[in-house]
Coordinates of C-alpha atoms and ligand atoms in Angstrom, one line a residue:
M31 CA -12.6 15.8 80.6
S32 CA -14.7 13.2 81.8
N33 CA -15.2 9.8 82.7
V34 CA -16.9 7.4 80.3
V35 CA -18.5 4.0 81.0
I36 CA -17.9 1.4 78.0
V37 CA -20.5 -1.2 77.8
G38 CA -21.0 -4.4 75.4
A39 CA -24.9 -3.7 74.1
Q40 CA -25.5 -7.3 73.1
W41 CA -24.2 -11.0 74.2
G42 CA -20.6 -9.7 74.5
D43 CA -18.1 -9.8 71.9
E44 CA -19.2 -6.6 70.1
G45 CA -15.2 -5.3 69.8
K46 CA -15.3 -3.3 72.8
G47 CA -11.6 -4.2 73.1
K48 CA -10.9 -2.1 70.0
V49 CA -12.9 0.8 71.1
V50 CA -11.4 0.8 74.5
D51 CA -8.0 0.8 72.7
L52 CA -9.1 3.7 70.6
F53 CA -10.8 5.6 73.5
T54 CA -7.9 5.0 75.9
S55 CA -5.8 7.8 73.7
W56 CA -8.5 10.0 75.1
A57 CA -8.2 8.6 78.6
D58 CA -5.4 8.7 81.3
V59 CA -6.6 5.7 83.1
V60 CA -8.6 2.5 82.3
V61 CA -10.2 0.3 84.9
R62 CA -12.0 -2.9 84.6
Y63 CA -15.1 -3.3 87.2
Q64 CA -16.5 -6.7 86.5
G65 CA -15.9 -10.4 85.0
G66 CA -12.8 -12.2 84.7
A67 CA -10.7 -14.4 82.4
N68 CA -14.1 -15.2 80.7
A69 CA -13.6 -11.9 78.5
G70 CA -11.3 -11.7 75.7
H71 CA -10.0 -8.8 73.7
T72 CA -8.0 -9.1 70.4
L73 CA -6.3 -6.2 69.6
V74 CA -4.2 -5.6 66.3
V75 CA -1.8 -3.0 66.5
G76 CA 0.3 -2.5 63.8
G77 CA -0.3 -6.0 62.4
V78 CA 0.7 -7.5 65.6
K79 CA -2.2 -9.4 67.5
T80 CA -2.2 -9.3 71.5
V81 CA -5.1 -11.3 73.3
L82 CA -5.7 -10.1 76.9
H83 CA -8.6 -11.8 79.1
L84 CA -7.6 -9.8 82.3
V85 CA -5.3 -6.8 81.9
P86 CA -7.3 -4.1 80.7
S87 CA -6.5 -3.5 77.0
G88 CA -5.4 0.1 77.7
I89 CA -2.0 -1.1 78.7
L90 CA -0.6 -1.5 75.2
H91 CA -0.9 2.5 75.2
P92 CA 2.3 3.6 77.3
G93 CA 1.8 5.9 80.1
K94 CA -1.6 4.7 80.8
R95 CA -2.5 3.6 84.1
C96 CA -4.5 0.4 84.1
Y97 CA -6.7 -0.8 87.3
I98 CA -8.6 -4.1 88.0
G99 CA -11.3 -3.3 90.2
N100 CA -13.1 -5.0 93.3
G101 CA -15.9 -6.3 91.1
V102 CA -13.4 -8.4 88.9
V103 CA -12.7 -12.2 89.7
V104 CA -9.1 -12.6 88.9
D105 CA -7.6 -15.7 88.4
P106 CA -3.9 -15.3 89.5
E107 CA -2.6 -17.9 86.7
A108 CA -4.0 -15.7 83.9
L109 CA -3.0 -12.7 85.5
C110 CA 0.8 -13.9 85.8
E111 CA 0.7 -15.2 82.3
E112 CA -0.5 -11.9 81.1
I113 CA 2.0 -10.0 83.1
D114 CA 4.8 -12.2 82.0
L115 CA 3.6 -11.5 78.1
L116 CA 3.4 -8.1 78.7
K117 CA 7.1 -7.6 80.1
G118 CA 8.2 -10.1 77.7
K119 CA 7.2 -7.7 74.9
N120 CA 8.5 -4.6 76.8
L121 CA 5.1 -3.3 77.4
M122 CA 5.1 -3.0 81.0
Q123 CA 8.5 -1.8 82.5
D124 CA 6.7 0.1 85.5
P125 CA 4.8 -2.1 87.9
A126 CA 2.6 1.1 88.7
Q127 CA 1.0 1.0 85.3
L128 CA -1.3 -2.2 86.4
V129 CA -2.7 -2.3 89.9
V130 CA -5.0 -5.0 91.1
S131 CA -7.5 -4.2 94.0
E132 CA -6.7 -6.0 97.2
N133 CA -10.4 -6.5 97.3
A134 CA -10.9 -8.5 94.1
H135 CA -12.1 -12.2 94.9
V136 CA -9.4 -14.9 93.5
I137 CA -10.6 -18.0 91.2
L138 CA -8.8 -20.8 92.5
P139 CA -8.5 -24.3 90.6
Y140 CA -11.5 -25.9 92.4
H141 CA -13.6 -23.1 91.2
K142 CA -12.9 -24.0 87.8
R143 CA -13.3 -27.7 88.5
I144 CA -17.0 -27.2 90.1
D145 CA -17.4 -25.0 86.7
A146 CA -16.5 -27.8 84.5
G147 CA -18.2 -30.7 86.6
R148 CA -21.7 -28.6 86.3
E149 CA -21.4 -28.3 82.9
A150 CA -20.4 -31.6 82.0
R151 CA -23.5 -32.7 84.4
S152 CA -26.3 -30.4 82.9
G153 CA -26.4 -32.1 79.6
A154 CA -28.8 -30.0 77.2
A155 CA -29.3 -27.5 80.0
K156 CA -26.1 -26.5 80.3
I157 CA -25.2 -22.4 80.3
G158 CA -22.1 -22.9 77.8
T159 CA -19.9 -21.4 80.3
T160 CA -16.1 -20.5 79.5
G161 CA -15.0 -23.0 81.9
R162 CA -12.9 -20.0 83.7
G163 CA -14.7 -20.8 87.3
I164 CA -16.3 -17.5 87.2
G165 CA -19.7 -18.5 88.4
P166 CA -18.4 -20.7 91.5
A167 CA -15.7 -17.7 92.4
Y168 CA -18.7 -15.1 92.8
E169 CA -20.9 -17.3 94.2
D170 CA -18.0 -17.7 97.2
K171 CA -18.1 -14.1 97.2
V172 CA -21.8 -13.7 97.7
A173 CA -21.7 -16.5 100.0
R174 CA -18.9 -14.6 102.1
R175 CA -16.3 -17.6 101.9
G176 CA -14.2 -15.8 99.4
I177 CA -10.7 -15.7 99.0
R178 CA -9.6 -12.2 98.0
M179 CA -6.3 -10.6 96.3
R180 CA -5.1 -9.5 99.6
D181 CA -5.4 -13.1 101.1
L182 CA -2.7 -14.2 98.7
L183 CA -0.1 -12.2 100.3
Q184 CA -0.8 -13.4 103.7
P185 CA 0.3 -17.3 104.1
K186 CA -1.5 -17.6 107.8
V187 CA -4.8 -15.9 106.4
L188 CA -4.9 -18.0 103.1
R189 CA -4.2 -21.2 105.1
D190 CA -6.9 -20.8 107.3
K191 CA -9.4 -19.7 104.7
L192 CA -8.5 -22.4 102.5
T193 CA -8.7 -24.9 105.2
A194 CA -12.4 -23.8 106.1
R195 CA -13.2 -23.7 102.7
L196 CA -12.1 -27.0 100.9
D197 CA -14.0 -29.6 102.5
E198 CA -16.9 -28.3 101.0
A199 CA -15.6 -27.7 97.7
N200 CA -14.1 -31.1 97.6
A201 CA -17.4 -32.5 98.6
Q202 CA -19.0 -30.9 96.1
I203 CA -16.5 -31.6 93.3
A204 CA -16.7 -35.1 94.3
S205 CA -20.3 -35.1 93.7
L206 CA -20.1 -33.6 90.3
G207 CA -17.7 -36.5 89.3
G208 CA -14.5 -34.5 89.4
E209 CA -11.1 -34.9 91.0
K210 CA -10.6 -33.1 94.5
V211 CA -8.0 -30.5 95.0
E212 CA -5.4 -31.1 97.5
L213 CA -4.8 -27.8 100.4
E214 CA -1.2 -27.9 100.2
A215 CA -0.7 -28.1 96.5
V216 CA -3.6 -25.0 96.4
L217 CA -2.0 -23.0 99.1
S218 CA 1.8 -23.3 97.8
R219 CA 0.7 -22.2 94.1
A220 CA -1.5 -19.4 95.3
L221 CA 1.2 -18.3 97.6
E222 CA 3.7 -18.3 94.8
L223 CA 1.2 -16.4 92.3
G224 CA 0.5 -14.1 95.3
E225 CA 4.2 -13.0 95.7
K226 CA 4.6 -12.5 91.7
I227 CA 1.8 -10.2 91.8
A228 CA 2.3 -8.5 94.8
A229 CA 3.9 -5.3 93.3
H230 CA 0.4 -4.9 91.3
V231 CA -1.8 -5.2 94.3
G232 CA -3.2 -1.9 96.0
D233 CA -6.1 0.3 97.1
C234 CA -7.8 0.7 93.8
S235 CA -10.8 3.0 95.1
E236 CA -8.3 5.3 96.8
R237 CA -6.0 5.5 94.0
L238 CA -8.7 6.0 91.4
A239 CA -10.3 8.5 93.7
H240 CA -6.8 10.8 93.6
E241 CA -6.6 10.0 89.7
I242 CA -10.2 11.6 89.8
E243 CA -9.4 14.4 91.9
R244 CA -6.6 15.5 89.6
G245 CA -8.8 15.4 86.8
R246 CA -7.5 12.4 85.1
A247 CA -10.0 11.2 82.5
V248 CA -11.0 7.5 83.4
L249 CA -12.2 4.8 81.1
F250 CA -14.3 2.2 82.6
E251 CA -14.1 -1.0 80.5
G252 CA -17.1 -3.2 80.8
A253 CA -16.5 -7.0 80.0
Q254 CA -19.3 -9.4 78.2
G255 CA -22.4 -7.4 77.3
T256 CA -25.8 -6.2 78.5
L257 CA -27.9 -9.5 77.4
L258 CA -25.0 -11.5 79.7
D259 CA -25.8 -9.3 82.7
I260 CA -27.0 -11.5 85.9
D261 CA -30.2 -9.1 86.6
H262 CA -30.7 -7.8 83.2
G263 CA -29.8 -10.5 80.9
T264 CA -31.3 -13.4 79.5
Y265 CA -31.3 -15.5 82.6
P266 CA -30.2 -18.2 83.5
Y267 CA -28.1 -18.0 80.4
V268 CA -25.9 -15.2 81.7
T269 CA -22.4 -14.7 83.2
S270 CA -22.5 -14.2 87.2
S271 CA -21.8 -10.4 87.2
N272 CA -23.5 -7.0 86.4
T273 CA -22.3 -6.1 83.1
V274 CA -24.5 -3.0 83.0
A275 CA -23.0 0.5 83.2
G276 CA -24.2 1.0 86.8
N277 CA -21.8 -1.7 88.2
A278 CA -18.8 0.5 87.0
A279 CA -19.0 2.6 90.0
V280 CA -19.7 -0.6 92.4
G281 CA -17.1 -2.7 90.6
A282 CA -14.2 0.0 90.8
G283 CA -14.9 1.6 94.2
V284 CA -16.0 5.2 93.1
G285 CA -19.4 6.9 93.3
P286 CA -21.8 6.8 90.6
T287 CA -22.0 10.9 90.2
V288 CA -18.0 10.4 88.9
I289 CA -19.3 9.1 85.5
H290 CA -20.5 11.5 82.9
S291 CA -21.2 9.2 79.8
V292 CA -22.3 5.7 78.7
V293 CA -21.1 4.4 75.6
G294 CA -22.6 1.1 74.2
I295 CA -20.7 -0.9 71.7
S296 CA -22.6 -3.2 69.3
K297 CA -21.8 -5.2 66.2
A298 CA -23.4 -4.1 62.9
Y299 CA -24.9 -7.6 62.9
T300 CA -25.5 -10.1 66.2
T301 CA -23.3 -12.9 67.7
R302 CA -23.8 -14.9 70.8
V303 CA -21.5 -17.7 72.2
G304 CA -22.7 -20.2 75.0
N305 CA -26.5 -21.2 75.0
G306 CA -29.8 -19.4 75.5
P307 CA -32.3 -17.4 73.2
L308 CA -30.9 -15.4 70.2
P309 CA -34.0 -14.3 68.4
T310 CA -32.4 -13.2 65.0
E311 CA -30.0 -16.0 65.1
L312 CA -29.5 -17.4 61.0
T313 CA -28.7 -20.8 60.8
D314 CA -28.5 -21.0 57.1
A315 CA -25.8 -20.0 54.6
L316 CA -25.9 -16.3 55.8
G317 CA -25.2 -17.2 59.1
E318 CA -22.5 -18.8 57.9
R319 CA -21.1 -16.2 55.9
L320 CA -21.3 -13.6 58.6
R321 CA -19.2 -16.0 60.8
T322 CA -16.5 -16.7 58.4
V323 CA -16.2 -13.0 56.8
G324 CA -16.5 -11.8 60.5
A325 CA -14.0 -14.6 61.9
E326 CA -16.6 -14.9 64.8
F327 CA -14.9 -17.4 67.0
G328 CA -14.5 -16.9 70.6
A329 CA -11.2 -15.3 71.8
T330 CA -11.3 -17.0 75.0
T331 CA -12.6 -20.6 74.1
G332 CA -12.3 -20.5 70.2
R333 CA -15.9 -21.9 70.0
P334 CA -18.0 -20.6 66.7
R335 CA -20.3 -17.8 67.4
R336 CA -23.9 -18.0 66.7
C337 CA -24.7 -15.2 64.4
G338 CA -27.8 -13.1 63.0
W339 CA -29.2 -9.7 61.7
L340 CA -28.7 -6.7 64.2
D341 CA -31.8 -6.7 66.4
A342 CA -33.1 -3.2 67.4
L343 CA -35.2 -4.2 70.2
V344 CA -31.8 -5.6 72.1
L345 CA -30.4 -2.2 71.3
K346 CA -33.4 -0.2 72.8
Y347 CA -33.2 -2.5 75.9
A348 CA -29.5 -1.8 76.4
A349 CA -30.0 1.7 75.7
R350 CA -32.5 1.8 78.8
V351 CA -30.8 -0.2 81.2
N352 CA -27.3 1.3 81.0
G353 CA -28.6 4.6 80.5
M354 CA -26.4 4.9 77.1
N355 CA -25.9 8.2 75.6
G356 CA -23.5 7.0 72.7
L357 CA -23.2 3.9 70.6
V358 CA -20.3 2.7 68.6
L359 CA -21.2 0.1 65.8
T360 CA -18.3 -2.3 65.2
K361 CA -17.7 -4.7 62.2
L362 CA -19.5 -2.6 59.6
D363 CA -17.4 -3.8 56.9
V364 CA -18.6 -7.5 57.6
L365 CA -21.8 -6.6 55.8
T366 CA -20.2 -5.3 52.5
G367 CA -21.3 -7.2 49.6
L368 CA -24.8 -8.5 50.6
D369 CA -27.7 -7.2 48.5
E370 CA -30.0 -6.4 51.3
V371 CA -29.2 -6.0 55.2
K372 CA -32.1 -6.3 57.7
I373 CA -32.7 -5.0 61.2
A374 CA -35.2 -6.6 63.6
V375 CA -37.8 -4.1 64.7
S376 CA -40.6 -6.2 66.3
Y377 CA -41.3 -9.7 67.4
K378 CA -44.0 -11.9 66.6
L379 CA -45.2 -13.7 70.0
P380 CA -46.7 -17.4 69.9
N381 CA -49.8 -15.6 71.5
G382 CA -50.1 -13.5 68.1
K383 CA -49.1 -10.3 69.7
T384 CA -46.2 -8.1 68.1
V385 CA -43.9 -6.3 70.5
T386 CA -41.8 -3.6 69.8
S387 CA -39.6 -3.7 73.1
F388 CA -37.6 -6.7 74.5
P389 CA -39.6 -9.2 76.3
S390 CA -38.6 -9.8 80.2
D391 CA -40.2 -13.2 80.0
P392 CA -37.4 -15.8 78.8
E393 CA -40.2 -18.0 77.7
Q394 CA -41.5 -15.7 75.4
L395 CA -38.3 -14.3 74.0
G396 CA -37.4 -18.3 73.3
E397 CA -40.3 -18.4 70.9
A398 CA -40.1 -14.7 69.5
Q399 CA -40.0 -14.3 65.8
P400 CA -38.4 -11.2 64.8
V401 CA -39.9 -9.1 62.1
Y402 CA -37.7 -7.4 59.8
E403 CA -37.0 -4.1 58.0
T404 CA -35.1 -4.6 54.8
L405 CA -32.6 -1.9 53.5
P406 CA -30.1 -1.7 50.6
G407 CA -26.9 -3.2 51.3
W408 CA -23.4 -1.8 49.7
K409 CA -20.8 -3.5 47.5
E410 CA -17.8 -1.2 48.3
P411 CA -15.0 -2.3 50.4
L412 CA -14.9 0.1 53.8
G413 CA -11.7 -0.8 55.1
D414 CA -9.8 2.2 54.0
L415 CA -12.4 5.1 54.7
R416 CA -11.7 7.3 57.2
E417 CA -14.4 10.0 57.0
W418 CA -18.3 9.7 57.5
S419 CA -19.1 11.3 54.2
E420 CA -16.9 8.7 52.4
L421 CA -19.2 5.8 53.5
P422 CA -21.5 4.6 50.6
A423 CA -24.9 6.3 50.9
S424 CA -26.5 3.1 51.8
T425 CA -24.2 2.3 54.9
R426 CA -24.8 5.6 56.2
R427 CA -28.7 5.0 55.6
Y428 CA -28.0 1.8 57.5
V429 CA -26.3 3.4 60.6
E430 CA -28.9 6.2 60.7
R431 CA -31.8 4.0 60.9
V432 CA -30.3 2.1 63.9
E433 CA -29.7 5.8 65.6
Q434 CA -33.5 6.3 64.8
L435 CA -34.5 2.9 65.9
V436 CA -32.5 2.8 69.1
G437 CA -32.5 6.8 69.9
V438 CA -29.2 6.9 70.5
E439 CA -26.6 8.7 68.5
V440 CA -23.9 6.6 66.6
I441 CA -20.7 8.4 67.6
A442 CA -18.3 5.9 65.8
V443 CA -18.3 3.2 63.3
S444 CA -15.7 0.5 62.8
V445 CA -14.6 -0.8 59.6
G446 CA -12.0 -3.3 60.2
A447 CA -9.4 -4.7 63.0
E448 CA -6.9 -2.2 63.1
R449 CA -6.7 0.7 65.6
Q450 CA -7.0 3.3 62.5
Q451 CA -9.9 1.8 61.0
T452 CA -12.4 3.9 62.8
I453 CA -14.6 6.7 61.6
V454 CA -15.1 8.8 64.9
R455 CA -18.1 11.3 64.9
K456 CA -17.9 12.5 68.6
N457 CA -15.4 12.0 71.2
P458 CA -17.4 11.3 74.1
F459 CA -14.9 12.5 76.8
R460 CA -16.1 15.9 75.5
H461 CA -18.6 16.8 77.6
G462 CA -20.9 19.5 78.8
Ligands
IMP263 P1 -19.0 -17.8 82.4 O1 -19.1 -16.0 82.2 O2 -17.9 -18.5 81.9 O3 -19.8 -18.3 83.3 O4 -20.2 -18.0 81.1 C1 -21.5 -17.8 81.2 C2 -22.2 -16.9 79.8 O5 -21.6 -16.0 79.2 C3 -21.7 -18.0 78.6 O6 -22.8 -18.1 77.6 C4 -20.6 -17.7 78.1 O7 -20.4 -17.8 76.5 C5 -20.8 -16.1 78.1 N1 -19.7 -15.1 78.2 C6 -18.6 -15.1 79.3 N2 -17.9 -14.3 79.0 C7 -17.8 -14.0 77.7 C8 -17.4 -13.1 76.8 O8 -16.4 -12.6 77.2 N3 -18.0 -12.9 75.6 C9 -19.1 -13.5 75.0 N4 -19.8 -14.6 76.0 C10 -19.1 -14.7 77.2

């Protein structure tokens, strides 16, 4: 067996939760390595919907171990809520099922206030963050003034660190017109939450090393998507972590040599929440149709997602920066009923040039006009199909054209929200 990274190949919300859930049946261990409660996975198992923001969705499989790595920024309020929810549904009886790295940084109320204050001040230039305090928490980490999970278990250490941090944080909140936080209130709540989470806090890196030594298959679960990566995304309209596959090693505390395979997840079309360029965006009735049929509203914020055609330039770029050797296309069923389907194959830039690879210049990207290839659509509902050969010929042709354009094999397609509504062509855990 092997170790596999799953990454979003677009701007997040590609349906990774469902794919992770499916791939978990082949894995022993699931690890999150970046992001925080800005992510949101909606999982439908046996008609029951569960939304998780922080805990890996692998937790819904009995017997699997889940880890939240050092690279994640953990909101202890959100984590406690999810732990309570899972315990309430009898999905987590043993605390060992979920381990949170003691080195993971923590999101506290001042991070959220700074995030909200900044967005409110930024007007049209705002990023459109999820408001979960993600950016300010990562800033504190890099500025070496962050609070980590381990600190929540040590009252004296936490008091000292918060005392040192709050003056400046409060000055910043005040300058943004927000309400200051109070040391004793933040401290006592953080300690209370720390106590509740304590049974789950541990050395993820060491435990993962043991799991890997024992030959257990590990699934590294990326959050958000490649185009939201702090280095490789559509900066500054990005999240504050590295979402690409390379960060799986750093954010989990393992070496890159343990990773065998990288699977990118893409919708059969494109969506984005928040601001920033989206070359294939459809602002017409067709975009509205994709939003309605695909239920394209954010799992974390409920915001309507911007929708458009699939963009082969985006996927080729994602294939490159992640080293993708497999692709999963989700929500293929949403395209049913259209007379024709389109894929962007190049962009026309304002300088008259046509490019076939994703431009790194955000100015160019903002004004790029997609050039489409049009393929025949299909009318048949796909939700009950379980075999590749059962798919309508034009659906297969669409998928095969994506494979050709991106240069990566499509190893599975998803035809509905339920776990079993998936057609798997290749198991990424079998390698060699
Ligand atoms: P932040 O991560 O809350 O700072 O938000 C930064 C950008 O990333 C915004 O455009 C968000 O909408 C986007 N974003 C963050 N998390 C997700 C996600 O899970 N899915 C889609 N977009 C996300």
